[in-house]
Tab-separated table of C-alpha atoms and ligand atoms in Angstrom:
chain	number	residue	atom	x	y	z
R	1	MET	CA	2.343	13.062	11.232
R	2	SER	CA	3.474	16.043	9.282
R	3	ILE	CA	3.980	16.203	5.549
R	4	PRO	CA	7.235	17.897	4.528
R	5	GLU	CA	6.758	21.210	2.790
R	6	GLU	CA	8.547	19.957	-0.302
R	7	LEU	CA	6.006	17.151	-0.692
R	8	GLN	CA	3.124	19.569	-0.105
R	9	LYS	CA	4.441	21.650	-2.976
R	10	ILE	CA	4.666	18.613	-5.251
R	11	LEU	CA	1.152	17.442	-4.356
R	12	ARG	CA	-0.264	20.902	-4.945
R	13	SER	CA	0.843	20.899	-8.573
R	14	ALA	CA	0.768	17.159	-9.424
R	15	ARG	CA	-1.566	16.083	-12.208
R	16	ASP	CA	-1.024	12.411	-12.867
R	17	VAL	CA	-0.701	10.222	-9.813
R	18	VAL	CA	-0.242	6.490	-9.284
R	19	ALA	CA	-0.473	4.201	-6.266
R	20	LEU	CA	1.440	0.912	-6.449
R	21	THR	CA	0.068	-1.368	-3.745
R	22	GLY	CA	0.979	-4.712	-2.206
R	23	ALA	CA	-0.300	-7.088	0.433
R	24	GLY	CA	0.405	-4.595	3.253
R	25	ILE	CA	-2.501	-2.381	2.197
R	26	SER	CA	-4.908	-5.253	2.823
R	27	ALA	CA	-3.262	-6.420	6.061
R	28	GLU	CA	-5.599	-4.179	8.060
R	29	SER	CA	-8.537	-5.871	6.324
R	30	GLY	CA	-7.358	-9.144	7.879
R	31	ILE	CA	-5.722	-10.645	4.782
R	32	PRO	CA	-2.310	-12.182	5.506
R	33	THR	CA	0.776	-10.816	3.694
R	34	PHE	CA	3.338	-13.088	1.996
R	35	ARG	CA	6.671	-12.316	3.636
R	36	GLY	CA	7.745	-11.634	7.199
R	37	ASN	CA	7.390	-13.886	10.225
R	38	ASP	CA	3.686	-14.576	10.018
R	39	GLY	CA	3.368	-14.157	6.253
R	40	LEU	CA	1.892	-16.862	4.012
R	41	TRP	CA	5.279	-17.856	2.605
R	42	SER	CA	6.721	-18.501	6.065
R	43	LYS	CA	4.285	-21.392	6.510
R	44	LEU	CA	3.807	-22.512	2.919
R	45	ASN	CA	6.256	-23.036	0.121
R	46	PRO	CA	5.178	-21.048	-2.948
R	47	GLU	CA	6.794	-23.736	-5.115
R	48	GLU	CA	4.265	-26.228	-3.809
R	49	LEU	CA	1.159	-24.137	-4.386
R	50	ALA	CA	1.645	-21.099	-6.566
R	51	ASN	CA	2.843	-22.471	-9.856
R	52	PHE	CA	1.427	-24.279	-12.837
R	53	ASP	CA	3.238	-27.597	-12.315
R	54	ALA	CA	1.972	-27.780	-8.748
R	55	PHE	CA	-1.559	-27.262	-10.039
R	56	LEU	CA	-1.229	-30.041	-12.638
R	57	ARG	CA	0.304	-32.361	-10.041
R	58	ASN	CA	-2.333	-31.731	-7.427
R	59	PRO	CA	-5.260	-29.608	-8.662
R	60	GLU	CA	-7.380	-30.515	-5.673
R	61	LEU	CA	-4.870	-29.201	-3.132
R	62	VAL	CA	-4.139	-25.996	-5.065
R	63	SER	CA	-7.844	-25.357	-5.703
R	64	GLU	CA	-8.648	-25.857	-2.025
R	65	TRP	CA	-5.957	-23.375	-1.066
R	66	TYR	CA	-7.404	-20.733	-3.380
R	67	GLU	CA	-10.917	-21.537	-2.177
R	68	HIS	CA	-9.686	-20.854	1.356
R	69	ARG	CA	-8.125	-17.543	0.295
R	70	ARG	CA	-11.282	-16.616	-1.650
R	71	GLN	CA	-13.328	-17.118	1.533
R	72	ILE	CA	-10.976	-14.880	3.516
R	73	THR	CA	-11.124	-12.097	0.922
R	74	ARG	CA	-14.897	-12.287	0.621
R	75	GLU	CA	-15.300	-11.993	4.376
R	76	SER	CA	-12.921	-9.002	4.406
R	77	LYS	CA	-13.822	-5.417	3.713
R	78	PRO	CA	-11.793	-2.581	2.213
R	79	ASN	CA	-10.114	-0.582	5.001
R	80	PRO	CA	-9.467	3.185	5.324
R	81	ALA	CA	-6.318	2.870	3.176
R	82	HIS	CA	-8.326	1.574	0.190
R	83	TYR	CA	-10.902	4.332	0.713
R	84	ALA	CA	-8.196	7.001	1.031
R	85	LEU	CA	-7.036	6.109	-2.494
R	86	VAL	CA	-10.624	6.426	-3.756
R	87	GLU	CA	-10.748	9.927	-2.249
R	88	MET	CA	-7.331	10.856	-3.588
R	89	GLU	CA	-8.450	9.981	-7.091
R	90	LYS	CA	-10.924	12.873	-7.023
R	91	SER	CA	-8.169	15.470	-6.754
R	92	PHE	CA	-6.014	14.640	-9.770
R	93	ARG	CA	-6.307	14.717	-13.541
R	94	SER	CA	-5.551	10.993	-13.652
R	95	PHE	CA	-5.160	8.464	-10.881
R	96	THR	CA	-4.210	4.837	-11.442
R	97	VAL	CA	-4.042	2.140	-8.804
R	98	ILE	CA	-1.547	-0.546	-9.765
R	99	THR	CA	-1.939	-3.494	-7.454
R	100	GLN	CA	-0.125	-6.764	-6.917
R	101	ASN	CA	-3.054	-7.944	-4.827
R	102	ILE	CA	-5.599	-10.425	-6.095
R	103	ASP	CA	-8.151	-9.653	-3.388
R	104	ASN	CA	-10.426	-7.324	-5.379
R	105	LEU	CA	-10.532	-4.805	-2.498
R	106	HIS	CA	-9.553	-1.726	-4.549
R	107	LYS	CA	-12.440	-2.323	-6.917
R	108	ARG	CA	-14.821	-3.076	-4.050
R	109	ALA	CA	-13.778	0.203	-2.397
R	110	GLY	CA	-14.603	2.067	-5.617
R	111	SER	CA	-11.271	2.876	-7.274
R	112	LYS	CA	-12.020	3.497	-10.931
R	113	THR	CA	-8.782	2.677	-12.729
R	114	VAL	CA	-7.085	-0.411	-11.339
R	115	ALA	CA	-4.318	-2.408	-13.037
R	116	GLU	CA	-4.369	-5.869	-11.467
R	117	LEU	CA	-0.868	-7.092	-12.212
R	118	HIS	CA	-1.269	-10.499	-10.597
R	119	GLY	CA	-4.888	-11.206	-11.539
R	120	ASN	CA	-8.022	-11.423	-9.435
R	121	ILE	CA	-9.102	-14.297	-7.196
R	122	GLU	CA	-12.735	-13.895	-8.265
R	123	ARG	CA	-11.912	-14.850	-11.858
R	124	ASN	CA	-11.266	-18.396	-13.080
R	125	TYR	CA	-11.093	-20.113	-16.436
R	126	CYS	CA	-11.026	-23.603	-17.893
R	127	LEU	CA	-7.665	-24.778	-19.240
R	128	GLY	CA	-9.486	-26.997	-21.731
R	129	CYS	CA	-12.055	-24.789	-23.438
R	130	GLY	CA	-11.358	-21.347	-21.962
R	131	LYS	CA	-14.842	-21.013	-20.409
R	132	ARG	CA	-14.725	-18.280	-17.802
R	133	TYR	CA	-16.068	-18.796	-14.309
R	134	ASP	CA	-16.543	-15.544	-12.476
R	135	GLY	CA	-17.288	-15.445	-8.740
R	136	GLU	CA	-20.697	-16.939	-8.195
R	137	GLU	CA	-20.587	-19.068	-11.307
R	138	PHE	CA	-17.512	-20.813	-9.965
R	139	ASP	CA	-19.308	-21.440	-6.674
R	140	ARG	CA	-22.346	-22.831	-8.461
R	141	ASN	CA	-20.148	-25.169	-10.490
R	142	GLY	CA	-18.944	-26.593	-7.182
R	143	SER	CA	-15.845	-28.292	-8.620
R	144	PHE	CA	-12.528	-27.489	-10.267
R	145	ARG	CA	-13.674	-29.509	-13.295
R	146	CYS	CA	-15.346	-27.597	-16.128
R	147	SER	CA	-19.054	-28.288	-16.555
R	148	GLU	CA	-18.667	-28.011	-20.355
R	149	CYS	CA	-15.575	-30.044	-21.157
R	150	GLY	CA	-14.367	-31.584	-17.895
R	151	GLY	CA	-11.078	-29.627	-18.129
R	152	LEU	CA	-9.306	-28.157	-15.103
R	153	ILE	CA	-10.507	-24.743	-13.937
R	154	ARG	CA	-7.678	-22.552	-12.710
R	155	PRO	CA	-7.751	-19.192	-10.935
R	156	ASP	CA	-6.995	-16.249	-13.233
R	157	ILE	CA	-3.966	-15.206	-11.247
R	158	VAL	CA	-0.284	-15.034	-12.054
R	159	TRP	CA	1.754	-17.903	-10.665
R	160	PHE	CA	5.525	-18.020	-10.242
R	161	GLY	CA	7.206	-18.301	-13.615
R	162	GLU	CA	4.219	-16.911	-15.535
R	163	MET	CA	3.964	-13.725	-17.570
R	164	LEU	CA	1.923	-10.782	-16.332
R	165	PRO	CA	-1.311	-10.039	-18.229
R	166	GLU	CA	-0.256	-7.849	-21.146
R	167	ASP	CA	-3.065	-5.277	-21.010
R	168	GLU	CA	-2.739	-4.725	-17.239
R	169	TRP	CA	1.026	-4.337	-17.555
R	170	ALA	CA	0.647	-1.870	-20.431
R	171	LEU	CA	-1.800	0.203	-18.361
R	172	ALA	CA	0.629	0.162	-15.414
R	173	GLU	CA	3.685	1.105	-17.458
R	174	GLU	CA	1.920	3.906	-19.252
R	175	ALA	CA	0.642	5.322	-15.941
R	176	ALA	CA	4.119	5.052	-14.400
R	177	GLN	CA	5.722	6.825	-17.354
R	178	ARG	CA	3.575	9.909	-16.994
R	179	ALA	CA	3.223	9.948	-13.193
R	180	ASP	CA	4.239	13.086	-11.349
R	181	VAL	CA	4.014	11.139	-8.101
R	182	MET	CA	3.871	7.447	-7.245
R	183	PHE	CA	2.784	6.234	-3.801
R	184	VAL	CA	4.311	2.806	-3.099
R	185	VAL	CA	2.164	1.288	-0.368
R	186	GLY	CA	2.535	-1.925	1.656
R	187	THR	CA	4.818	-3.835	-0.670
R	188	SER	CA	8.179	-5.431	0.100
R	189	SER	CA	9.341	-4.232	-3.355
R	190	VAL	CA	11.137	-7.479	-4.090
R	191	VAL	CA	8.887	-9.056	-6.733
R	192	TYR	CA	9.607	-8.100	-10.339
R	193	PRO	CA	8.498	-6.704	-12.683
R	194	ALA	CA	6.186	-4.755	-10.314
R	195	ALA	CA	9.218	-3.554	-8.317
R	196	GLU	CA	10.595	-2.001	-11.500
R	197	LEU	CA	7.733	0.504	-11.820
R	198	PRO	CA	9.065	3.069	-9.307
R	199	MET	CA	12.258	3.193	-11.425
R	200	THR	CA	10.134	3.986	-14.474
R	201	VAL	CA	8.555	6.878	-12.566
R	202	ARG	CA	11.974	8.118	-11.482
R	203	ARG	CA	13.456	7.899	-14.998
R	204	ASN	CA	10.621	10.076	-16.263
R	205	GLY	CA	11.065	12.728	-13.592
R	206	GLY	CA	8.335	11.668	-11.136
R	207	LYS	CA	8.676	11.412	-7.354
R	208	ILE	CA	8.403	8.288	-5.185
R	209	VAL	CA	6.558	8.335	-1.841
R	210	GLU	CA	6.835	5.109	0.118
R	211	VAL	CA	4.346	4.081	2.823
R	212	ASN	CA	5.279	0.988	4.831
R	213	ILE	CA	5.534	-0.160	8.430
R	214	GLU	CA	9.154	-1.139	7.823
R	215	GLU	CA	12.185	-0.466	5.639
R	216	THR	CA	12.304	-2.067	2.207
R	217	PRO	CA	14.907	-2.196	-0.553
R	218	LEU	CA	13.144	0.880	-2.014
R	219	SER	CA	13.280	3.020	1.128
R	220	ASP	CA	16.728	4.515	0.507
R	221	SER	CA	15.951	5.635	-3.008
R	222	ALA	CA	12.404	6.894	-2.303
R	223	ASP	CA	12.050	10.692	-2.318
R	224	PHE	CA	9.809	10.521	0.760
R	225	SER	CA	9.335	7.629	3.113
R	226	PHE	CA	6.539	7.368	5.702
R	227	LYS	CA	6.874	4.663	8.305
R	228	GLY	CA	3.420	3.736	9.520
R	229	SER	CA	0.289	1.789	8.709
R	230	ALA	CA	-1.194	2.350	5.273
R	231	SER	CA	-4.570	3.367	6.702
R	232	MET	CA	-3.124	5.985	9.039
R	233	VAL	CA	-0.597	7.490	6.630
R	234	LEU	CA	-2.822	7.506	3.531
R	235	SER	CA	-5.775	9.001	5.419
R	236	GLU	CA	-3.578	11.852	6.600
R	237	ILE	CA	-2.045	12.437	3.192
R	238	THR	CA	-5.504	12.444	1.594
R	239	ASP	CA	-6.764	15.016	4.095
R	240	GLU	CA	-3.729	17.146	3.337
R	241	ILE	CA	-4.298	16.866	-0.419
R	242	LYS	CA	-7.926	17.969	0.001
R	243	GLU	CA	-6.769	20.949	1.983
R	244	LEU	CA	-4.085	21.840	-0.533
R	245	ARG	CA	-6.190	21.400	-3.634
R	246	GLY	CA	-9.835	21.133	-2.648
R	247	PHE	CA	-11.826	18.621	-4.670
R	248	ALA	CA	-11.277	20.377	-7.964
R	249	LYS	CA	-9.588	18.228	-10.554
R	250	ASP	CA	-6.847	19.765	-12.576
R	251	THR	CA	-8.133	18.977	-16.033
R	252	GLU	CA	-5.881	21.121	-18.146
T	301	OAD	P1	4.823	-8.886	0.944
T	301	OAD	O1	4.211	-9.827	1.922
T	301	OAD	O2	6.094	-9.295	0.305
T	301	OAD	O3	5.085	-7.478	1.636
T	301	OAD	C1	4.106	-6.824	2.390
T	301	OAD	C2	4.666	-5.483	2.811
T	301	OAD	O4	3.648	-4.771	3.474
T	301	OAD	C3	5.861	-5.557	3.758
T	301	OAD	O5	6.879	-4.682	3.303
T	301	OAD	C4	5.291	-5.074	5.105
T	301	OAD	O6	6.258	-4.350	5.869
T	301	OAD	C5	4.174	-4.135	4.632
T	301	OAD	N1	3.045	-3.971	5.562
T	301	OAD	C6	2.449	-4.903	6.346
T	301	OAD	N2	1.397	-4.370	7.007
T	301	OAD	C7	1.316	-3.072	6.640
T	301	OAD	C8	0.450	-1.986	6.962
T	301	OAD	N3	-0.576	-2.129	7.809
T	301	OAD	N4	0.655	-0.779	6.377
T	301	OAD	C9	1.714	-0.597	5.517
T	301	OAD	N5	2.559	-1.589	5.172
T	301	OAD	C10	2.386	-2.802	5.716
T	301	OAD	O7	3.687	-8.546	-0.152
T	301	OAD	P2	3.863	-7.962	-1.623
T	301	OAD	O8	4.955	-6.966	-1.691
T	301	OAD	O9	2.518	-7.578	-2.062
T	301	OAD	O10	2.678	-12.529	-5.912
T	301	OAD	O11	4.311	-9.266	-2.420
T	301	OAD	C11	4.464	-9.192	-3.805
T	301	OAD	C12	4.024	-10.492	-4.440
T	301	OAD	O12	4.705	-11.587	-3.833
T	301	OAD	C13	2.548	-10.834	-4.255
T	301	OAD	O13	1.700	-10.175	-5.167
T	301	OAD	C14	2.543	-12.302	-4.492
T	301	OAD	C15	3.786	-12.714	-3.739
T	301	OAD	O14	4.434	-13.813	-4.233
T	301	OAD	C16	1.992	-13.516	-6.510
T	301	OAD	O15	1.281	-14.289	-5.884
T	301	OAD	C17	2.168	-13.576	-7.983
């Protein structure tokens, strides 16, 4: 894979960089994506599982589904694409990962600034009293009923029809506004408001670099588009960045 000279030039002088990631970046860690032929939503209807009414109607079913997904993510490991973003971070004045994923893999890989737009599967809270159940505490509780008040414990993730967490969205928007470059990795770019962020970058004069195994609605308007697996493409781009810039951060 070769990186066009124009992009090399941009990466040489870029200061503030953002990576917007979706389920495709974790596909190589063995976590299923949502869309496409073997995606989660081809077998399951999101209306039945990923919304608040569904949870109230059948908390046991919805909780079991998230328990199943929690097991998959815990047994998975970050892959070279997650680690490439950790490496990339070292070369720029600021580097923000904005993720739609709830799998915690960016943080496990070691990325320092991560905006989790759709929440995190390791966090839960009680709808009754607000008690938080993080990871192991939730396991120890052993039920979706709160040990304090008996209320329903829900995962701290964004379901269809719900607002994004305000602080994570603010972090994402601010990073997008000042980004010189945004990498858009492994997302179908169809779920809003996340899909709006590349437009924010563009409006403020930044460049869009898409990395995906297939075309998306963003591909035509991206400044650069790499067709290939996230791990392969991001590893090569990271190597190139190191060569272009060394490890020195531009801190001016
Ligand atoms: P999707 O399942 O919609 O899209 C995954 C994208 O990753 C597709 O464009 C694939 O072509 C691409 N892809 C798959 N494997 C890849 C690989 N190895 N390397 C690079 N790209 C690859 O997932 P998202 O865009 O993340 O929301 O979906 C957005 C949101 O829709 C999710 O966060 C979730 C879902 O409903 C909530 O649950 C709130």
